[in-house]
PDB file of C-alpha atoms in Angstrom:
ATOM      1  CA  MET A   1       6.035 -16.542 -62.883  1.00  0.00           C
ATOM      2  CA  GLY A   2       8.827 -19.082 -63.318  1.00  0.00           C
ATOM      3  CA  VAL A   3       9.465 -22.051 -61.099  1.00  0.00           C
ATOM      4  CA  SER A   4      11.853 -21.254 -58.232  1.00  0.00           C
ATOM      5  CA  ARG A   5      15.242 -22.921 -57.975  1.00  0.00           C
ATOM      6  CA  SER A   6      14.323 -24.500 -54.651  1.00  0.00           C
ATOM      7  CA  THR A   7      11.231 -26.074 -56.230  1.00  0.00           C
ATOM      8  CA  LEU A   8      13.297 -27.447 -59.106  1.00  0.00           C
ATOM      9  CA  ALA A   9      15.864 -28.710 -56.615  1.00  0.00           C
ATOM     10  CA  THR A  10      13.110 -30.437 -54.617  1.00  0.00           C
ATOM     11  CA  PHE A  11      11.877 -32.236 -57.726  1.00  0.00           C
ATOM     12  CA  GLY A  12      15.492 -33.085 -58.548  1.00  0.00           C
ATOM     13  CA  ILE A  13      16.059 -34.777 -55.176  1.00  0.00           C
ATOM     14  CA  LEU A  14      12.746 -36.634 -55.471  1.00  0.00           C
ATOM     15  CA  LEU A  15      13.851 -37.869 -58.905  1.00  0.00           C
ATOM     16  CA  VAL A  16      17.165 -39.026 -57.424  1.00  0.00           C
ATOM     17  CA  THR A  17      15.272 -40.816 -54.643  1.00  0.00           C
ATOM     18  CA  ALA A  18      12.903 -42.463 -57.123  1.00  0.00           C
ATOM     19  CA  ILE A  19      15.835 -43.692 -59.209  1.00  0.00           C
ATOM     20  CA  TRP A  20      17.503 -45.152 -56.135  1.00  0.00           C
ATOM     21  CA  GLY A  21      14.230 -46.812 -55.146  1.00  0.00           C
ATOM     22  CA  SER A  22      13.901 -48.363 -58.585  1.00  0.00           C
ATOM     23  CA  THR A  23      17.260 -50.110 -58.292  1.00  0.00           C
ATOM     24  CA  PHE A  24      16.107 -52.617 -55.667  1.00  0.00           C
ATOM     25  CA  PHE A  25      13.923 -54.731 -57.943  1.00  0.00           C
ATOM     26  CA  VAL A  26      16.295 -54.196 -60.898  1.00  0.00           C
ATOM     27  CA  ILE A  27      19.260 -55.544 -58.934  1.00  0.00           C
ATOM     28  CA  LYS A  28      17.200 -58.354 -57.396  1.00  0.00           C
ATOM     29  CA  ASP A  29      16.285 -59.609 -60.865  1.00  0.00           C
ATOM     30  CA  ALA A  30      19.915 -59.353 -62.016  1.00  0.00           C
ATOM     31  CA  VAL A  31      21.479 -61.192 -59.067  1.00  0.00           C
ATOM     32  CA  SER A  32      19.127 -64.090 -59.630  1.00  0.00           C
ATOM     33  CA  LEU A  33      21.189 -64.684 -62.786  1.00  0.00           C
ATOM     34  CA  VAL A  34      24.683 -63.596 -61.745  1.00  0.00           C
ATOM     35  CA  ASP A  35      26.862 -63.696 -58.628  1.00  0.00           C
ATOM     36  CA  PRO A  36      26.202 -60.462 -56.708  1.00  0.00           C
ATOM     37  CA  ILE A  37      29.896 -59.660 -56.200  1.00  0.00           C
ATOM     38  CA  ASP A  38      30.592 -60.132 -59.925  1.00  0.00           C
ATOM     39  CA  PHE A  39      27.657 -57.827 -60.643  1.00  0.00           C
ATOM     40  CA  LEU A  40      28.978 -55.157 -58.273  1.00  0.00           C
ATOM     41  CA  ALA A  41      32.543 -55.471 -59.578  1.00  0.00           C
ATOM     42  CA  VAL A  42      31.500 -54.737 -63.163  1.00  0.00           C
ATOM     43  CA  ARG A  43      28.935 -52.119 -62.147  1.00  0.00           C
ATOM     44  CA  PHE A  44      31.390 -50.081 -60.089  1.00  0.00           C
ATOM     45  CA  ALA A  45      34.253 -50.547 -62.541  1.00  0.00           C
ATOM     46  CA  ILE A  46      32.089 -48.760 -65.107  1.00  0.00           C
ATOM     47  CA  GLY A  47      30.671 -46.330 -62.554  1.00  0.00           C
ATOM     48  CA  ALA A  48      34.176 -45.334 -61.420  1.00  0.00           C
ATOM     49  CA  ALA A  49      35.936 -45.268 -64.798  1.00  0.00           C
ATOM     50  CA  VAL A  50      33.535 -42.880 -66.561  1.00  0.00           C
ATOM     51  CA  PRO A  51      33.582 -40.003 -64.024  1.00  0.00           C
ATOM     52  CA  ALA A  52      37.301 -40.594 -63.335  1.00  0.00           C
ATOM     53  CA  LEU A  53      38.072 -39.948 -66.998  1.00  0.00           C
ATOM     54  CA  ILE A  54      35.800 -36.903 -67.084  1.00  0.00           C
ATOM     55  CA  PHE A  55      37.279 -35.345 -63.943  1.00  0.00           C
ATOM     56  CA  LEU A  56      40.865 -36.621 -64.331  1.00  0.00           C
ATOM     57  CA  PRO A  57      42.450 -33.146 -63.868  1.00  0.00           C
ATOM     58  CA  ARG A  58      40.737 -32.828 -60.465  1.00  0.00           C
ATOM     59  CA  LEU A  59      41.917 -36.242 -59.372  1.00  0.00           C
ATOM     60  CA  ARG A  60      45.519 -35.424 -60.305  1.00  0.00           C
ATOM     61  CA  ARG A  61      45.470 -32.542 -57.830  1.00  0.00           C
ATOM     62  CA  LEU A  62      44.625 -34.775 -54.865  1.00  0.00           C
ATOM     63  CA  THR A  63      47.251 -35.607 -52.267  1.00  0.00           C
ATOM     64  CA  TRP A  64      48.106 -39.172 -51.217  1.00  0.00           C
ATOM     65  CA  ARG A  65      46.359 -38.558 -47.905  1.00  0.00           C
ATOM     66  CA  GLN A  66      43.168 -37.545 -49.726  1.00  0.00           C
ATOM     67  CA  TRP A  67      43.394 -40.635 -51.926  1.00  0.00           C
ATOM     68  CA  ARG A  68      43.874 -42.819 -48.865  1.00  0.00           C
ATOM     69  CA  THR A  69      40.855 -41.251 -47.157  1.00  0.00           C
ATOM     70  CA  GLY A  70      38.624 -41.636 -50.205  1.00  0.00           C
ATOM     71  CA  LEU A  71      39.705 -45.194 -50.964  1.00  0.00           C
ATOM     72  CA  GLY A  72      39.197 -46.219 -47.335  1.00  0.00           C
ATOM     73  CA  LEU A  73      35.703 -44.762 -47.257  1.00  0.00           C
ATOM     74  CA  GLY A  74      34.934 -46.371 -50.599  1.00  0.00           C
ATOM     75  CA  GLY A  75      36.163 -49.733 -49.353  1.00  0.00           C
ATOM     76  CA  LEU A  76      33.831 -49.555 -46.362  1.00  0.00           C
ATOM     77  CA  TYR A  77      30.983 -48.582 -48.659  1.00  0.00           C
ATOM     78  CA  GLY A  78      31.860 -51.506 -50.911  1.00  0.00           C
ATOM     79  CA  PHE A  79      31.367 -53.980 -48.056  1.00  0.00           C
ATOM     80  CA  ALA A  80      28.009 -52.311 -47.323  1.00  0.00           C
ATOM     81  CA  GLN A  81      27.004 -52.753 -50.957  1.00  0.00           C
ATOM     82  CA  ILE A  82      28.031 -56.413 -50.886  1.00  0.00           C
ATOM     83  CA  ALA A  83      26.052 -57.138 -47.706  1.00  0.00           C
ATOM     84  CA  GLN A  84      22.979 -55.408 -49.073  1.00  0.00           C
ATOM     85  CA  THR A  85      23.166 -56.952 -52.549  1.00  0.00           C
ATOM     86  CA  VAL A  86      23.724 -60.494 -51.258  1.00  0.00           C
ATOM     87  CA  GLY A  87      20.839 -59.856 -48.864  1.00  0.00           C
ATOM     88  CA  LEU A  88      18.630 -59.012 -51.834  1.00  0.00           C
ATOM     89  CA  GLN A  89      19.010 -62.595 -53.011  1.00  0.00           C
ATOM     90  CA  HIS A  90      17.200 -63.742 -49.875  1.00  0.00           C
ATOM     91  CA  THR A  91      14.542 -61.113 -49.223  1.00  0.00           C
ATOM     92  CA  ALA A  92      11.964 -59.070 -51.110  1.00  0.00           C
ATOM     93  CA  ALA A  93      13.083 -55.832 -52.781  1.00  0.00           C
ATOM     94  CA  SER A  94      10.377 -53.890 -50.944  1.00  0.00           C
ATOM     95  CA  VAL A  95      11.533 -55.228 -47.563  1.00  0.00           C
ATOM     96  CA  SER A  96      15.170 -54.499 -48.422  1.00  0.00           C
ATOM     97  CA  GLY A  97      14.273 -50.892 -49.203  1.00  0.00           C
ATOM     98  CA  PHE A  98      12.732 -50.266 -45.803  1.00  0.00           C
ATOM     99  CA  ILE A  99      15.431 -52.079 -43.829  1.00  0.00           C
ATOM    100  CA  THR A 100      18.167 -50.188 -45.654  1.00  0.00           C
ATOM    101  CA  GLY A 101      16.506 -46.943 -44.569  1.00  0.00           C
ATOM    102  CA  THR A 102      17.269 -47.736 -40.942  1.00  0.00           C
ATOM    103  CA  TYR A 103      20.773 -46.321 -41.455  1.00  0.00           C
ATOM    104  CA  VAL A 104      19.228 -42.975 -40.472  1.00  0.00           C
ATOM    105  CA  VAL A 105      18.385 -44.412 -37.045  1.00  0.00           C
ATOM    106  CA  ILE A 106      21.551 -46.514 -36.698  1.00  0.00           C
ATOM    107  CA  THR A 107      23.809 -43.502 -37.321  1.00  0.00           C
ATOM    108  CA  PRO A 108      23.028 -41.702 -34.026  1.00  0.00           C
ATOM    109  CA  LEU A 109      23.240 -45.019 -32.156  1.00  0.00           C
ATOM    110  CA  LEU A 110      26.787 -45.542 -33.441  1.00  0.00           C
ATOM    111  CA  MET A 111      27.605 -41.947 -32.530  1.00  0.00           C
ATOM    112  CA  TRP A 112      26.336 -42.689 -29.017  1.00  0.00           C
ATOM    113  CA  VAL A 113      28.402 -45.888 -28.709  1.00  0.00           C
ATOM    114  CA  ALA A 114      31.620 -44.589 -30.276  1.00  0.00           C
ATOM    115  CA  PHE A 115      31.644 -40.929 -29.278  1.00  0.00           C
ATOM    116  CA  ARG A 116      29.196 -40.752 -26.364  1.00  0.00           C
ATOM    117  CA  ALA A 117      26.994 -38.377 -28.331  1.00  0.00           C
ATOM    118  CA  ARG A 118      23.863 -37.388 -26.417  1.00  0.00           C
ATOM    119  CA  LEU A 119      20.661 -38.858 -27.782  1.00  0.00           C
ATOM    120  CA  THR A 120      17.327 -37.092 -27.433  1.00  0.00           C
ATOM    121  CA  ARG A 121      14.075 -38.764 -26.420  1.00  0.00           C
ATOM    122  CA  ALA A 122      12.902 -38.408 -30.005  1.00  0.00           C
ATOM    123  CA  THR A 123      15.924 -40.381 -31.193  1.00  0.00           C
ATOM    124  CA  TRP A 124      15.205 -43.204 -28.733  1.00  0.00           C
ATOM    125  CA  LEU A 125      11.584 -43.185 -29.952  1.00  0.00           C
ATOM    126  CA  ALA A 126      12.892 -43.521 -33.504  1.00  0.00           C
ATOM    127  CA  VAL A 127      15.044 -46.485 -32.450  1.00  0.00           C
ATOM    128  CA  LEU A 128      12.058 -48.179 -30.809  1.00  0.00           C
ATOM    129  CA  LEU A 129       9.865 -47.648 -33.884  1.00  0.00           C
ATOM    130  CA  ALA A 130      12.618 -48.942 -36.169  1.00  0.00           C
ATOM    131  CA  VAL A 131      13.091 -52.082 -34.068  1.00  0.00           C
ATOM    132  CA  LEU A 132       9.351 -52.742 -34.106  1.00  0.00           C
ATOM    133  CA  GLY A 133       9.264 -52.194 -37.858  1.00  0.00           C
ATOM    134  CA  LEU A 134      12.211 -54.538 -38.406  1.00  0.00           C
ATOM    135  CA  GLY A 135      10.487 -57.161 -36.284  1.00  0.00           C
ATOM    136  CA  VAL A 136       7.335 -56.967 -38.380  1.00  0.00           C
ATOM    137  CA  LEU A 137       9.213 -57.041 -41.695  1.00  0.00           C
ATOM    138  CA  SER A 138      11.660 -59.807 -40.884  1.00  0.00           C
ATOM    139  CA  LEU A 139       9.874 -62.160 -38.505  1.00  0.00           C
ATOM    140  CA  THR A 140       9.311 -65.499 -40.213  1.00  0.00           C
ATOM    141  CA  GLY A 141       6.656 -67.538 -38.490  1.00  0.00           C
ATOM    142  CA  LEU A 142       7.607 -68.171 -34.852  1.00  0.00           C
ATOM    143  CA  GLY A 143      11.316 -68.260 -35.628  1.00  0.00           C
ATOM    144  CA  GLY A 144      13.904 -65.520 -35.909  1.00  0.00           C
ATOM    145  CA  THR A 145      14.914 -63.275 -38.751  1.00  0.00           C
ATOM    146  CA  GLY A 146      15.886 -64.430 -42.196  1.00  0.00           C
ATOM    147  CA  LEU A 147      19.367 -64.289 -43.719  1.00  0.00           C
ATOM    148  CA  GLY A 148      18.367 -61.650 -46.250  1.00  0.00           C
ATOM    149  CA  GLU A 149      16.999 -59.279 -43.615  1.00  0.00           C
ATOM    150  CA  ALA A 150      20.059 -59.796 -41.393  1.00  0.00           C
ATOM    151  CA  LEU A 151      22.490 -59.057 -44.231  1.00  0.00           C
ATOM    152  CA  THR A 152      20.483 -55.996 -45.254  1.00  0.00           C
ATOM    153  CA  LEU A 153      20.560 -54.712 -41.689  1.00  0.00           C
ATOM    154  CA  LEU A 154      24.341 -55.268 -41.627  1.00  0.00           C
ATOM    155  CA  GLY A 155      24.572 -53.236 -44.821  1.00  0.00           C
ATOM    156  CA  ALA A 156      22.549 -50.434 -43.231  1.00  0.00           C
ATOM    157  CA  ALA A 157      24.902 -50.447 -40.218  1.00  0.00           C
ATOM    158  CA  LEU A 158      27.922 -50.194 -42.520  1.00  0.00           C
ATOM    159  CA  TYR A 159      26.256 -47.303 -44.374  1.00  0.00           C
ATOM    160  CA  ALA A 160      25.763 -45.568 -41.021  1.00  0.00           C
ATOM    161  CA  LEU A 161      29.425 -46.088 -40.101  1.00  0.00           C
ATOM    162  CA  HIS A 162      30.424 -44.727 -43.497  1.00  0.00           C
ATOM    163  CA  ILE A 163      28.346 -41.599 -42.892  1.00  0.00           C
ATOM    164  CA  ILE A 164      30.068 -40.957 -39.553  1.00  0.00           C
ATOM    165  CA  LEU A 165      33.579 -41.450 -40.921  1.00  0.00           C
ATOM    166  CA  LEU A 166      32.764 -39.401 -44.011  1.00  0.00           C
ATOM    167  CA  ASP A 167      31.549 -36.515 -41.874  1.00  0.00           C
ATOM    168  CA  ARG A 168      34.684 -36.626 -39.708  1.00  0.00           C
ATOM    169  CA  SER A 169      37.377 -37.058 -42.339  1.00  0.00           C
ATOM    170  CA  SER A 170      36.367 -35.398 -45.590  1.00  0.00           C
ATOM    171  CA  ARG A 171      35.950 -31.697 -44.875  1.00  0.00           C
ATOM    172  CA  SER A 172      39.129 -30.648 -46.683  1.00  0.00           C
ATOM    173  CA  MET A 173      38.405 -32.503 -49.900  1.00  0.00           C
ATOM    174  CA  ASP A 174      36.481 -31.482 -53.022  1.00  0.00           C
ATOM    175  CA  ALA A 175      33.084 -33.237 -52.938  1.00  0.00           C
ATOM    176  CA  VAL A 176      33.111 -34.430 -56.559  1.00  0.00           C
ATOM    177  CA  SER A 177      36.679 -35.738 -56.301  1.00  0.00           C
ATOM    178  CA  LEU A 178      35.869 -37.510 -53.039  1.00  0.00           C
ATOM    179  CA  ALA A 179      32.800 -39.167 -54.561  1.00  0.00           C
ATOM    180  CA  ILE A 180      34.850 -40.435 -57.519  1.00  0.00           C
ATOM    181  CA  VAL A 181      37.704 -41.759 -55.353  1.00  0.00           C
ATOM    182  CA  GLN A 182      35.140 -43.560 -53.211  1.00  0.00           C
ATOM    183  CA  LEU A 183      33.672 -45.114 -56.348  1.00  0.00           C
ATOM    184  CA  ILE A 184      37.170 -46.331 -57.204  1.00  0.00           C
ATOM    185  CA  GLY A 185      37.464 -47.765 -53.682  1.00  0.00           C
ATOM    186  CA  VAL A 186      34.185 -49.654 -54.088  1.00  0.00           C
ATOM    187  CA  ALA A 187      35.347 -51.003 -57.464  1.00  0.00           C
ATOM    188  CA  VAL A 188      38.665 -52.173 -55.963  1.00  0.00           C
ATOM    189  CA  VAL A 189      37.002 -54.011 -53.048  1.00  0.00           C
ATOM    190  CA  CYS A 190      34.400 -55.694 -55.238  1.00  0.00           C
ATOM    191  CA  GLY A 191      37.024 -56.476 -57.874  1.00  0.00           C
ATOM    192  CA  ILE A 192      39.355 -58.160 -55.371  1.00  0.00           C
ATOM    193  CA  LEU A 193      36.565 -60.176 -53.725  1.00  0.00           C
ATOM    194  CA  GLY A 194      35.351 -61.260 -57.138  1.00  0.00           C
ATOM    195  CA  LEU A 195      38.770 -62.552 -58.265  1.00  0.00           C
ATOM    196  CA  PRO A 196      38.520 -66.113 -56.851  1.00  0.00           C
ATOM    197  CA  GLY A 197      36.968 -68.179 -59.602  1.00  0.00           C
ATOM    198  CA  GLY A 198      37.048 -65.274 -62.034  1.00  0.00           C
ATOM    199  CA  TYR A 199      34.208 -63.066 -63.181  1.00  0.00           C
ATOM    200  CA  SER A 200      31.210 -64.573 -64.893  1.00  0.00           C
ATOM    201  CA  ILE A 201      28.676 -62.179 -66.394  1.00  0.00           C
ATOM    202  CA  PRO A 202      26.095 -63.972 -68.553  1.00  0.00           C
ATOM    203  CA  ALA A 203      25.135 -62.355 -71.835  1.00  0.00           C
ATOM    204  CA  GLU A 204      21.641 -61.680 -70.551  1.00  0.00           C
ATOM    205  CA  PRO A 205      19.953 -58.361 -71.410  1.00  0.00           C
ATOM    206  CA  THR A 206      18.527 -58.274 -67.856  1.00  0.00           C
ATOM    207  CA  VAL A 207      21.997 -58.394 -66.300  1.00  0.00           C
ATOM    208  CA  TRP A 208      23.722 -55.921 -68.614  1.00  0.00           C
ATOM    209  CA  GLY A 209      20.716 -53.603 -68.534  1.00  0.00           C
ATOM    210  CA  ALA A 210      20.880 -53.596 -64.734  1.00  0.00           C
ATOM    211  CA  ILE A 211      24.643 -52.955 -64.788  1.00  0.00           C
ATOM    212  CA  ALA A 212      24.275 -50.025 -67.190  1.00  0.00           C
ATOM    213  CA  TYR A 213      21.296 -48.560 -65.332  1.00  0.00           C
ATOM    214  CA  THR A 214      22.826 -48.768 -61.864  1.00  0.00           C
ATOM    215  CA  ALA A 215      26.279 -47.600 -62.985  1.00  0.00           C
ATOM    216  CA  ILE A 216      25.238 -44.686 -65.172  1.00  0.00           C
ATOM    217  CA  VAL A 217      21.692 -43.577 -64.292  1.00  0.00           C
ATOM    218  CA  ALA A 218      21.621 -44.530 -60.590  1.00  0.00           C
ATOM    219  CA  GLY A 219      25.286 -43.659 -60.111  1.00  0.00           C
ATOM    220  CA  ILE A 220      26.713 -40.908 -62.279  1.00  0.00           C
ATOM    221  CA  VAL A 221      23.470 -39.110 -63.207  1.00  0.00           C
ATOM    222  CA  THR A 222      22.142 -39.058 -59.648  1.00  0.00           C
ATOM    223  CA  MET A 223      25.520 -37.847 -58.365  1.00  0.00           C
ATOM    224  CA  LEU A 224      25.354 -34.832 -60.655  1.00  0.00           C
ATOM    225  CA  LEU A 225      21.654 -34.197 -59.951  1.00  0.00           C
ATOM    226  CA  GLN A 226      22.112 -34.299 -56.196  1.00  0.00           C
ATOM    227  CA  THR A 227      25.223 -32.132 -56.280  1.00  0.00           C
ATOM    228  CA  LEU A 228      23.342 -29.450 -58.227  1.00  0.00           C
ATOM    229  CA  ALA A 229      20.138 -29.713 -56.184  1.00  0.00           C
ATOM    230  CA  GLN A 230      21.824 -29.507 -52.788  1.00  0.00           C
ATOM    231  CA  ARG A 231      23.097 -26.031 -53.608  1.00  0.00           C
ATOM    232  CA  HIS A 232      19.528 -24.794 -53.156  1.00  0.00           C
ATOM    233  CA  LEU A 233      18.244 -26.979 -50.289  1.00  0.00           C
ATOM    234  CA  SER A 234      19.192 -27.445 -46.655  1.00  0.00           C
ATOM    235  CA  PRO A 235      20.672 -30.826 -45.606  1.00  0.00           C
ATOM    236  CA  THR A 236      17.620 -31.437 -43.383  1.00  0.00           C
ATOM    237  CA  ARG A 237      15.215 -30.947 -46.276  1.00  0.00           C
ATOM    238  CA  VAL A 238      17.292 -33.233 -48.488  1.00  0.00           C
ATOM    239  CA  ALA A 239      17.314 -35.941 -45.813  1.00  0.00           C
ATOM    240  CA  LEU A 240      13.540 -35.674 -45.365  1.00  0.00           C
ATOM    241  CA  LEU A 241      12.974 -35.999 -49.101  1.00  0.00           C
ATOM    242  CA  MET A 242      15.217 -39.067 -49.178  1.00  0.00           C
ATOM    243  CA  THR A 243      12.967 -40.887 -46.738  1.00  0.00           C
ATOM    244  CA  PHE A 244      10.743 -41.564 -49.739  1.00  0.00           C
ATOM    245  CA  GLU A 245      13.353 -43.974 -51.137  1.00  0.00           C
ATOM    246  CA  PRO A 246      11.885 -47.118 -49.485  1.00  0.00           C
ATOM    247  CA  VAL A 247       8.413 -45.990 -50.543  1.00  0.00           C
ATOM    248  CA  PHE A 248       9.594 -45.799 -54.151  1.00  0.00           C
ATOM    249  CA  ALA A 249      11.403 -49.139 -53.714  1.00  0.00           C
ATOM    250  CA  SER A 250       8.176 -50.819 -52.612  1.00  0.00           C
ATOM    251  CA  ALA A 251       6.114 -49.136 -55.324  1.00  0.00           C
ATOM    252  CA  PHE A 252       8.497 -50.271 -58.082  1.00  0.00           C
ATOM    253  CA  ALA A 253       8.778 -53.782 -56.607  1.00  0.00           C
ATOM    254  CA  VAL A 254       4.989 -54.155 -56.571  1.00  0.00           C
ATOM    255  CA  ALA A 255       4.385 -52.510 -59.957  1.00  0.00           C
ATOM    256  CA  PHE A 256       7.242 -54.102 -61.920  1.00  0.00           C
ATOM    257  CA  GLY A 257       8.846 -56.740 -59.706  1.00  0.00           C
ATOM    258  CA  GLY A 258       5.819 -58.939 -59.166  1.00  0.00           C
ATOM    259  CA  GLU A 259       5.734 -58.481 -55.390  1.00  0.00           C
ATOM    260  CA  SER A 260       2.524 -58.281 -53.381  1.00  0.00           C
ATOM    261  CA  VAL A 261       1.333 -55.668 -50.926  1.00  0.00           C
ATOM    262  CA  THR A 262       1.027 -57.503 -47.622  1.00  0.00           C
ATOM    263  CA  ALA A 263      -0.072 -56.360 -44.182  1.00  0.00           C
ATOM    264  CA  ARG A 264       3.454 -57.103 -42.923  1.00  0.00           C
ATOM    265  CA  LEU A 265       4.966 -54.819 -45.562  1.00  0.00           C
ATOM    266  CA  VAL A 266       2.515 -51.986 -44.912  1.00  0.00           C
ATOM    267  CA  ILE A 267       2.764 -52.095 -41.099  1.00  0.00           C
ATOM    268  CA  GLY A 268       6.514 -52.748 -40.891  1.00  0.00           C
ATOM    269  CA  GLY A 269       7.305 -50.253 -43.636  1.00  0.00           C
ATOM    270  CA  ALA A 270       5.141 -47.574 -42.028  1.00  0.00           C
ATOM    271  CA  LEU A 271       6.890 -48.063 -38.667  1.00  0.00           C
ATOM    272  CA  ILE A 272      10.363 -47.767 -40.230  1.00  0.00           C
ATOM    273  CA  LEU A 273       9.367 -44.770 -42.351  1.00  0.00           C
ATOM    274  CA  THR A 274       7.987 -43.059 -39.249  1.00  0.00           C
ATOM    275  CA  ALA A 275      11.185 -43.916 -37.357  1.00  0.00           C
ATOM    276  CA  THR A 276      13.247 -42.392 -40.151  1.00  0.00           C
ATOM    277  CA  LEU A 277      11.247 -39.163 -40.114  1.00  0.00           C
ATOM    278  CA  VAL A 278      11.413 -38.943 -36.314  1.00  0.00           C
ATOM    279  CA  GLY A 279      15.150 -39.645 -36.379  1.00  0.00           C
ATOM    280  CA  ILE A 280      15.832 -36.890 -38.891  1.00  0.00           C
ATOM    281  CA  ARG A 281      13.677 -34.375 -37.056  1.00  0.00           C
ATOM    282  CA  ALA A 282      15.506 -35.218 -33.842  1.00  0.00           C
ATOM    283  CA  GLY A 283      18.506 -33.564 -35.423  1.00  0.00           C
ATOM    284  CA  GLN A 284      20.864 -36.456 -34.817  1.00  0.00           C
ATOM    285  CA  ALA A 285      20.967 -37.845 -38.351  1.00  0.00           C
ATOM    286  CA  GLN A 286      21.960 -34.733 -40.264  1.00  0.00           C
ATOM    287  CA  PRO A 287      25.688 -35.256 -40.977  1.00  0.00           C
ATOM    288  CA  ALA A 288      25.112 -37.236 -43.941  1.00  0.00           C
ATOM    289  CA  ASP A 289      24.004 -37.700 -47.402  1.00  0.00           C
ATOM    290  CA  GLU A 290      26.031 -35.192 -49.315  1.00  0.00           C
ATOM    291  CA  ASP A 291      28.323 -37.725 -50.928  1.00  0.00           C
ATOM    292  CA  GLN A 292      25.881 -40.597 -51.122  1.00  0.00           C
ATOM    293  CA  ALA A 293      24.672 -39.812 -54.622  1.00  0.00           C
ATOM    294  CA  TRP A 294      27.056 -42.308 -56.128  1.00  0.00           C
ATOM    295  CA  GLY A 295      25.257 -45.308 -54.785  1.00  0.00           C
ATOM    296  CA  ARG A 296      23.635 -45.429 -51.414  1.00  0.00           C
ATOM    297  CA  SER A 297      20.902 -48.001 -50.989  1.00  0.00           C
ATOM    298  CA  SER A 298      21.673 -50.129 -53.957  1.00  0.00           C
ATOM    299  CA  GLY A 299      21.460 -47.117 -56.194  1.00  0.00           C
TER     300      GLY A 299
END
């Protein structure tokens, strides 16, 4: 008996999630050698140019309104990427992975604030667990939170806002075309912000390896994998599988990034992971990840 398509799709999404998780320590190593905005500018220039050339006929059929929507969403996503990547300079890759995952909990909160969406008790429980987890992960001594954790949380909030706007403004647009136009939007934002002082990419194998990996493997390849896999899985199942991203991020950071497993990481990470699962099951975080394959969570 052959393997079912849903089983293959499940393994495909897990592979996508693992690849995204692996990018945290890869990017952290790279931005220790290069300015994070310069890194993102080159990464997304490559990540946008390759699929744009491949799918050029599709892009030519888009209207100006569709281009404006996609570029706007991509610009917002670009600022999220910048906040998260700069944050990685100041916090551990494993911690960044878990904090980034709070976008699942932040999304319904923003819906509640902006659109008065009703929140269930389970959603409020998820918020409480996420706050506790963030406190454990980011508390430094008796002081407040660190810069890296704060920037990463800002990035997660921007990801959540992107999800809401994407869900409300992209229903009439081809998914692949929208993903590519958003990539172009990210490249434009990062390119403009990187202009002052010019771009400086050292000829280090670590930096160029990270650029190639995040642009092609964690960007284009995962986009195609997720697009194919989601034809055979429900959005809820996909979202649940994606909660393993911070777990993979921590595993890669410990195995290859030289980070240590601490009680703070285990307890805080477990609280945030539980909050993510509760938030998804509450049904408030579903409008979401279909066009995130091109780079959510550092990937």
